[in-house]
Every structure is written in structure tokens, then in C-alpha cells.
């Protein structure tokens, strides 16, 4: 009972994580993000507008990004019932690693206007480019994590997981649809640039969708997707005997 209550509490880290990141990202005016072509005076004007709001918004995103670690641990606790410890430890560890990329990028973006009053466009340009690239490109940890989650669910025979088998296929599709973002450094425009269809819009949609699929069962305290077996063993039948007359 205490373990289930703890899982429900830990499970709230997932919704809270993505909510804080979305609120921060939207309030900063980064939806969609500025084009990679933004440079020089245009970049300084962009960050010179609502500068404090942009920085505070990135602070909110940092808090949201850090919560991805306990969210991954919540999934670990839920998948522990499968008994597949090796794969489960793998997904949890790489999920915690992904938290670094899901928070450090926001720190870098918050520092873009730090020297803005000096008109140092070189400093701002570097942090701007690195910050937006780190926000969308490092999808490898998340891709591997979701593939491991899918493998655990598909291999499960216990019937004690809070996820049905279709959740495994959702994880596979999310993992695959994140992959195009790894090519962001090669493109300044088009669908694979950091503001493009396959590097921003699709990854953001499926990433948010992953949270929608994975965490409601944990918050609701769903214990399994199959009926529990009857606790009463079948009554043994004994052959009738006829007393000799």
C-alpha cells in the first residue's frame, strides 16, 4: 500500500515536468523557436525584447526539466513488477542522463542576454546557437529509454504492469520520430532545422504525447492491466467410494 502511494506521488513528477517546460517555453515566446538564421543585430533585438521575461521563463523550464529524473524513476518503479531488472535499470539510468540535456539547455538560453548591454553579439550568438541546438538535438538518451521501456512491456508475462501492450508500440513510435532531430547541426533551414517540421513540431508533439500516455496510470494508481488471479485454489475432487454392503 505504501509503495503504491509513493508511486502515485512520484508519478506526478511527469505531468509537472512537462507542464513547467511548456509554460516556460510559451511565456518566453519560443513557440515556434526563432530561425537558425537569426544573427547579429536581429539577434540582439530579439533578446533585448522582454529580456527578463525570457530569462525567468528559462528558469521555470530548468525546474521542469529536472523533474524528468523522478519521472523516470516513477516509470522504473512501475516496471519493476515485470521482473526485467536489467532492462529496467537501463531505462532508468539513461532517463536520468537525459535530464542533463533537458535542463542544461535552458540554463544556456537563460545566459544569452547576460552580456547584452555590452553589445557582444559573439557571446550571445554562441549561447543562442548552442542553447537551441541542445534543446532539440540530444534525443538519443530519450530514444534509447523509450525503446527499452517498449521491450520491457512486450516481454512482460506477469500481467502486473499498469501499461497495456499498445503502450509499448507508442514508445517505439515516439523513439523513432525523435531521431530526425539529431541532424539539426547540418541544416540552417527546412524541415530538419531546429524550427522545422521534423526537428521541432513532430518531436515536441510526440514528446508531450509520451507524458500523456505514461503517467496517468501511475497517478491513478492502476496496478495491472489484467484481472488478478483468484486467490482461492480450485477445490480438489476426490473419487466417490461406495461402502461395501
mmCIF file of C-alpha atoms in Angstrom:
data_model
loop_
_atom_site.group_PDB
_atom_site.id
_atom_site.type_symbol
_atom_site.label_atom_id
_atom_site.label_comp_id
_atom_site.label_asym_id
_atom_site.label_seq_id
_atom_site.Cartn_x
_atom_site.Cartn_y
_atom_site.Cartn_z
ATOM 1 C CA UNK A 1 0.000 0.000 0.000
ATOM 2 C CA UNK A 2 2.783 2.460 0.926
ATOM 3 C CA UNK A 3 4.631 1.560 -2.268
ATOM 4 C CA UNK A 4 1.551 2.313 -4.379
ATOM 5 C CA UNK A 5 1.043 5.635 -2.602
ATOM 6 C CA UNK A 6 4.683 6.551 -3.157
ATOM 7 C CA UNK A 7 4.386 5.659 -6.833
ATOM 8 C CA UNK A 8 1.370 7.929 -7.224
ATOM 9 C CA UNK A 9 3.266 10.793 -5.592
ATOM 10 C CA UNK A 10 6.358 10.186 -7.724
ATOM 11 C CA UNK A 11 4.184 9.827 -10.815
ATOM 12 C CA UNK A 12 3.113 13.466 -10.519
ATOM 13 C CA UNK A 13 6.687 14.460 -11.436
ATOM 14 C CA UNK A 14 5.907 13.593 -15.066
ATOM 15 C CA UNK A 15 2.915 15.888 -15.621
ATOM 16 C CA UNK A 16 4.527 18.640 -13.558
ATOM 17 C CA UNK A 17 7.758 18.359 -15.558
ATOM 18 C CA UNK A 18 6.186 18.793 -18.982
ATOM 19 C CA UNK A 19 3.749 21.440 -17.695
ATOM 20 C CA UNK A 20 6.533 23.661 -16.334
ATOM 21 C CA UNK A 21 8.598 23.283 -19.508
ATOM 22 C CA UNK A 22 5.640 24.152 -21.746
ATOM 23 C CA UNK A 23 4.645 27.144 -19.595
ATOM 24 C CA UNK A 24 8.221 28.450 -19.584
ATOM 25 C CA UNK A 25 8.746 27.869 -23.298
ATOM 26 C CA UNK A 26 5.478 29.526 -24.283
ATOM 27 C CA UNK A 27 5.926 32.521 -21.965
ATOM 28 C CA UNK A 28 9.404 33.101 -23.424
ATOM 29 C CA UNK A 29 7.899 33.380 -26.903
ATOM 30 C CA UNK A 30 9.864 30.415 -28.243
ATOM 31 C CA UNK A 31 6.906 28.614 -29.793
ATOM 32 C CA UNK A 32 7.995 28.247 -32.519
ATOM 33 C CA UNK A 33 11.659 28.956 -31.821
ATOM 34 C CA UNK A 34 13.441 31.714 -33.753
ATOM 35 C CA UNK A 35 15.003 30.589 -37.045
ATOM 36 C CA UNK A 36 18.658 29.490 -37.114
ATOM 37 C CA UNK A 37 19.338 32.393 -39.485
ATOM 38 C CA UNK A 38 18.815 34.888 -36.654
ATOM 39 C CA UNK A 39 22.141 36.664 -36.117
ATOM 40 C CA UNK A 40 23.881 39.959 -35.447
ATOM 41 C CA UNK A 41 21.685 42.965 -34.730
ATOM 42 C CA UNK A 42 18.499 40.959 -35.238
ATOM 43 C CA UNK A 43 19.566 38.513 -32.537
ATOM 44 C CA UNK A 44 20.396 41.352 -30.120
ATOM 45 C CA UNK A 45 16.993 42.959 -30.761
ATOM 46 C CA UNK A 46 15.246 39.607 -30.242
ATOM 47 C CA UNK A 47 16.876 39.044 -26.846
ATOM 48 C CA UNK A 48 16.640 42.733 -25.965
ATOM 49 C CA UNK A 49 12.841 42.484 -26.054
ATOM 50 C CA UNK A 50 11.227 41.130 -22.863
ATOM 51 C CA UNK A 51 14.672 40.060 -21.692
ATOM 52 C CA UNK A 52 13.763 39.450 -18.055
ATOM 53 C CA UNK A 53 10.658 37.504 -19.040
ATOM 54 C CA UNK A 54 12.728 35.256 -21.310
ATOM 55 C CA UNK A 55 15.262 34.602 -18.560
ATOM 56 C CA UNK A 56 12.648 33.868 -15.894
ATOM 57 C CA UNK A 57 10.843 31.593 -18.335
ATOM 58 C CA UNK A 58 14.025 29.580 -18.807
ATOM 59 C CA UNK A 59 14.370 29.288 -15.037
ATOM 60 C CA UNK A 60 10.894 27.730 -14.971
ATOM 61 C CA UNK A 61 11.970 25.349 -17.734
ATOM 62 C CA UNK A 62 15.027 24.302 -15.715
ATOM 63 C CA UNK A 63 12.809 23.246 -12.802
ATOM 64 C CA UNK A 64 10.564 21.350 -15.178
ATOM 65 C CA UNK A 65 13.477 19.641 -16.888
ATOM 66 C CA UNK A 66 14.997 18.467 -13.612
ATOM 67 C CA UNK A 67 11.734 16.724 -12.715
ATOM 68 C CA UNK A 68 12.302 14.330 -15.619
ATOM 69 C CA UNK A 69 14.634 12.373 -13.310
ATOM 70 C CA UNK A 70 11.996 11.472 -10.679
ATOM 71 C CA UNK A 71 9.538 10.904 -13.526
ATOM 72 C CA UNK A 72 11.899 8.280 -14.975
ATOM 73 C CA UNK A 73 12.225 6.699 -11.546
ATOM 74 C CA UNK A 74 8.433 6.521 -11.296
ATOM 75 C CA UNK A 75 8.384 4.537 -14.542
ATOM 76 C CA UNK A 76 11.151 2.336 -13.102
ATOM 77 C CA UNK A 77 9.054 1.536 -10.024
ATOM 78 C CA UNK A 78 6.022 0.749 -12.175
ATOM 79 C CA UNK A 79 8.012 -1.525 -14.495
ATOM 80 C CA UNK A 80 9.733 -3.273 -11.597
ATOM 81 C CA UNK A 81 6.741 -5.585 -11.359
ATOM 82 C CA UNK A 82 7.792 -7.174 -14.648
ATOM 83 C CA UNK A 83 10.905 -8.638 -13.037
ATOM 84 C CA UNK A 84 13.036 -7.471 -16.014
ATOM 85 C CA UNK A 85 15.591 -5.758 -13.790
ATOM 86 C CA UNK A 86 18.431 -5.344 -16.302
ATOM 87 C CA UNK A 87 16.375 -3.525 -18.942
ATOM 88 C CA UNK A 88 14.544 -1.542 -16.293
ATOM 89 C CA UNK A 89 17.760 -0.303 -14.713
ATOM 90 C CA UNK A 90 18.968 0.611 -18.191
ATOM 91 C CA UNK A 91 15.936 2.743 -18.990
ATOM 92 C CA UNK A 92 16.029 4.454 -15.588
ATOM 93 C CA UNK A 93 19.744 5.285 -15.782
ATOM 94 C CA UNK A 94 19.566 6.675 -19.292
ATOM 95 C CA UNK A 95 16.404 8.585 -18.341
ATOM 96 C CA UNK A 96 18.306 10.292 -15.512
ATOM 97 C CA UNK A 97 21.100 11.054 -18.005
ATOM 98 C CA UNK A 98 18.520 12.625 -20.315
ATOM 99 C CA UNK A 99 17.632 15.024 -17.509
ATOM 100 C CA UNK A 100 21.008 16.729 -18.017
ATOM 101 C CA UNK A 101 20.102 17.586 -21.615
ATOM 102 C CA UNK A 102 16.567 18.539 -20.545
ATOM 103 C CA UNK A 103 17.809 21.199 -18.111
ATOM 104 C CA UNK A 104 21.298 22.394 -19.093
ATOM 105 C CA UNK A 105 19.948 23.683 -22.416
ATOM 106 C CA UNK A 106 17.594 26.045 -20.567
ATOM 107 C CA UNK A 107 20.459 27.288 -18.390
ATOM 108 C CA UNK A 108 22.422 28.183 -21.525
ATOM 109 C CA UNK A 109 19.461 30.008 -23.060
ATOM 110 C CA UNK A 110 18.920 31.989 -19.860
ATOM 111 C CA UNK A 111 22.501 33.282 -20.185
ATOM 112 C CA UNK A 112 22.198 34.507 -23.795
ATOM 113 C CA UNK A 113 21.356 38.110 -22.796
ATOM 114 C CA UNK A 114 23.817 38.128 -19.865
ATOM 115 C CA UNK A 115 26.249 40.436 -21.727
ATOM 116 C CA UNK A 116 23.604 42.082 -23.854
ATOM 117 C CA UNK A 117 24.292 45.590 -22.556
ATOM 118 C CA UNK A 118 27.844 45.349 -23.927
ATOM 119 C CA UNK A 119 26.546 44.654 -27.428
ATOM 120 C CA UNK A 120 28.627 41.464 -27.553
ATOM 121 C CA UNK A 121 26.805 39.628 -30.315
ATOM 122 C CA UNK A 122 29.511 36.946 -30.483
ATOM 123 C CA UNK A 123 28.877 35.814 -26.904
ATOM 124 C CA UNK A 124 25.105 35.925 -27.350
ATOM 125 C CA UNK A 125 25.242 34.196 -30.729
ATOM 126 C CA UNK A 126 27.260 31.285 -29.348
ATOM 127 C CA UNK A 127 24.951 30.637 -26.400
ATOM 128 C CA UNK A 128 21.878 31.160 -28.577
ATOM 129 C CA UNK A 129 23.014 28.573 -31.119
ATOM 130 C CA UNK A 130 24.239 26.062 -28.548
ATOM 131 C CA UNK A 131 21.133 26.507 -26.398
ATOM 132 C CA UNK A 132 18.605 25.884 -29.157
ATOM 133 C CA UNK A 133 20.669 23.051 -30.633
ATOM 134 C CA UNK A 134 20.893 21.341 -27.221
ATOM 135 C CA UNK A 135 17.169 21.756 -26.716
ATOM 136 C CA UNK A 136 16.211 19.606 -29.699
ATOM 137 C CA UNK A 137 19.226 17.628 -30.935
ATOM 138 C CA UNK A 138 20.211 15.349 -27.978
ATOM 139 C CA UNK A 139 17.300 12.938 -28.388
ATOM 140 C CA UNK A 140 19.489 9.808 -28.232
ATOM 141 C CA UNK A 141 19.023 9.168 -24.472
ATOM 142 C CA UNK A 142 15.261 9.514 -24.786
ATOM 143 C CA UNK A 143 15.112 7.298 -27.869
ATOM 144 C CA UNK A 144 17.049 4.527 -26.124
ATOM 145 C CA UNK A 145 14.975 4.901 -22.951
ATOM 146 C CA UNK A 146 11.679 4.552 -24.804
ATOM 147 C CA UNK A 147 12.885 1.534 -26.778
ATOM 148 C CA UNK A 148 13.895 -0.153 -23.515
ATOM 149 C CA UNK A 149 10.501 0.644 -21.995
ATOM 150 C CA UNK A 150 8.827 -0.883 -25.033
ATOM 151 C CA UNK A 151 10.960 -4.030 -24.730
ATOM 152 C CA UNK A 152 10.068 -4.429 -21.038
ATOM 153 C CA UNK A 153 6.333 -4.138 -21.705
ATOM 154 C CA UNK A 154 6.428 -6.523 -24.665
ATOM 155 C CA UNK A 155 8.490 -9.098 -22.736
ATOM 156 C CA UNK A 156 6.271 -8.976 -19.658
ATOM 157 C CA UNK A 157 4.325 -12.117 -18.817
ATOM 158 C CA UNK A 158 3.380 -11.207 -15.259
ATOM 159 C CA UNK A 159 0.271 -9.194 -16.115
ATOM 160 C CA UNK A 160 1.134 -6.877 -13.216
ATOM 161 C CA UNK A 161 2.221 -3.800 -15.189
ATOM 162 C CA UNK A 162 -0.009 -0.695 -15.252
ATOM 163 C CA UNK A 163 0.513 -0.457 -19.027
ATOM 164 C CA UNK A 164 -1.226 -2.447 -21.783
ATOM 165 C CA UNK A 165 0.851 -3.717 -24.696
ATOM 166 C CA UNK A 166 -0.160 -0.873 -27.009
ATOM 167 C CA UNK A 167 1.854 1.495 -24.791
ATOM 168 C CA UNK A 168 4.968 -0.359 -25.941
ATOM 169 C CA UNK A 169 4.195 0.486 -29.569
ATOM 170 C CA UNK A 170 3.594 4.132 -28.625
ATOM 171 C CA UNK A 171 7.072 4.206 -27.069
ATOM 172 C CA UNK A 172 8.577 2.716 -30.232
ATOM 173 C CA UNK A 173 6.914 5.308 -32.458
ATOM 174 C CA UNK A 174 7.928 8.183 -30.177
ATOM 175 C CA UNK A 175 11.524 6.910 -30.146
ATOM 176 C CA UNK A 176 11.671 6.716 -33.935
ATOM 177 C CA UNK A 177 10.020 10.087 -34.532
ATOM 178 C CA UNK A 178 12.602 11.806 -32.321
ATOM 179 C CA UNK A 179 15.544 10.564 -34.409
ATOM 180 C CA UNK A 180 15.441 13.206 -37.225
ATOM 181 C CA UNK A 181 16.283 15.937 -34.699
ATOM 182 C CA UNK A 182 19.810 14.504 -34.396
ATOM 183 C CA UNK A 183 20.597 16.064 -37.798
ATOM 184 C CA UNK A 184 19.924 19.649 -36.651
ATOM 185 C CA UNK A 185 23.611 20.755 -36.868
ATOM 186 C CA UNK A 186 23.596 20.011 -40.606
ATOM 187 C CA UNK A 187 20.726 22.346 -41.508
ATOM 188 C CA UNK A 188 20.057 26.084 -41.226
ATOM 189 C CA UNK A 189 16.590 25.904 -42.788
ATOM 190 C CA UNK A 190 13.977 23.415 -43.889
ATOM 191 C CA UNK A 191 12.208 20.568 -42.067
ATOM 192 C CA UNK A 192 15.362 19.393 -40.262
ATOM 193 C CA UNK A 193 16.400 22.807 -38.897
ATOM 194 C CA UNK A 194 15.701 23.381 -35.209
ATOM 195 C CA UNK A 195 12.430 25.155 -36.058
ATOM 196 C CA UNK A 196 11.442 22.679 -38.797
ATOM 197 C CA UNK A 197 8.701 20.092 -39.085
ATOM 198 C CA UNK A 198 10.795 17.010 -38.239
ATOM 199 C CA UNK A 199 13.117 18.614 -35.696
ATOM 200 C CA UNK A 200 10.628 20.741 -33.761
ATOM 201 C CA UNK A 201 6.933 20.233 -34.458
ATOM 202 C CA UNK A 202 6.846 16.432 -34.677
ATOM 203 C CA UNK A 203 9.289 15.779 -31.794
ATOM 204 C CA UNK A 204 7.508 18.234 -29.499
ATOM 205 C CA UNK A 205 4.107 16.695 -30.292
ATOM 206 C CA UNK A 206 5.197 13.099 -29.691
ATOM 207 C CA UNK A 207 7.269 14.011 -26.611
ATOM 208 C CA UNK A 208 4.266 15.679 -24.967
ATOM 209 C CA UNK A 209 2.156 12.716 -26.060
ATOM 210 C CA UNK A 210 4.565 10.361 -24.284
ATOM 211 C CA UNK A 211 3.837 12.075 -20.974
ATOM 212 C CA UNK A 212 0.096 11.887 -21.657
ATOM 213 C CA UNK A 213 0.339 8.111 -22.188
ATOM 214 C CA UNK A 214 2.836 7.138 -19.480
ATOM 215 C CA UNK A 215 1.806 8.999 -16.340
ATOM 216 C CA UNK A 216 -1.996 8.944 -15.900
ATOM 217 C CA UNK A 217 -1.893 5.210 -14.984
ATOM 218 C CA UNK A 218 0.727 5.940 -12.316
ATOM 219 C CA UNK A 219 -1.089 8.926 -10.847
ATOM 220 C CA UNK A 220 -4.367 6.988 -10.850
ATOM 221 C CA UNK A 221 -2.702 4.091 -9.070
ATOM 222 C CA UNK A 222 -3.524 1.486 -11.712
ATOM 223 C CA UNK A 223 -1.892 -1.725 -10.540
ATOM 224 C CA UNK A 224 -2.272 -4.033 -13.537
ATOM 225 C CA UNK A 225 -3.954 -4.312 -16.893
ATOM 226 C CA UNK A 226 -5.168 -7.874 -16.382
ATOM 227 C CA UNK A 227 -7.511 -9.303 -13.763
ATOM 228 C CA UNK A 228 -5.770 -10.708 -10.739
ATOM 229 C CA UNK A 229 -5.938 -14.462 -10.475
ATOM 230 C CA UNK A 230 -8.348 -15.888 -7.966
ATOM 231 C CA UNK A 231 -6.854 -16.272 -4.526
ATOM 232 C CA UNK A 232 -8.965 -19.375 -3.839
ATOM 233 C CA UNK A 233 -7.394 -22.511 -5.271
ATOM 234 C CA UNK A 234 -9.671 -24.877 -7.137
ATOM 235 C CA UNK A 235 -11.265 -27.434 -4.881
ATOM 236 C CA UNK A 236 -9.819 -30.874 -5.382
ATOM 237 C CA UNK A 237 -12.277 -33.582 -6.291
ATOM 238 C CA UNK A 238 -11.999 -36.986 -4.736
ATOM 239 C CA UNK A 239 -13.463 -40.079 -6.254
ATOM 240 C CA UNK A 240 -16.568 -41.287 -4.517
ATOM 241 C CA UNK A 241 -16.292 -44.568 -2.749
ATOM 242 C CA UNK A 242 -19.117 -46.974 -2.108
ATOM 243 C CA UNK A 243 -19.188 -48.697 1.243
ATOM 244 C CA UNK A 244 -19.278 -52.483 0.955
ATOM 245 C CA UNK A 245 -22.589 -53.983 1.862
#
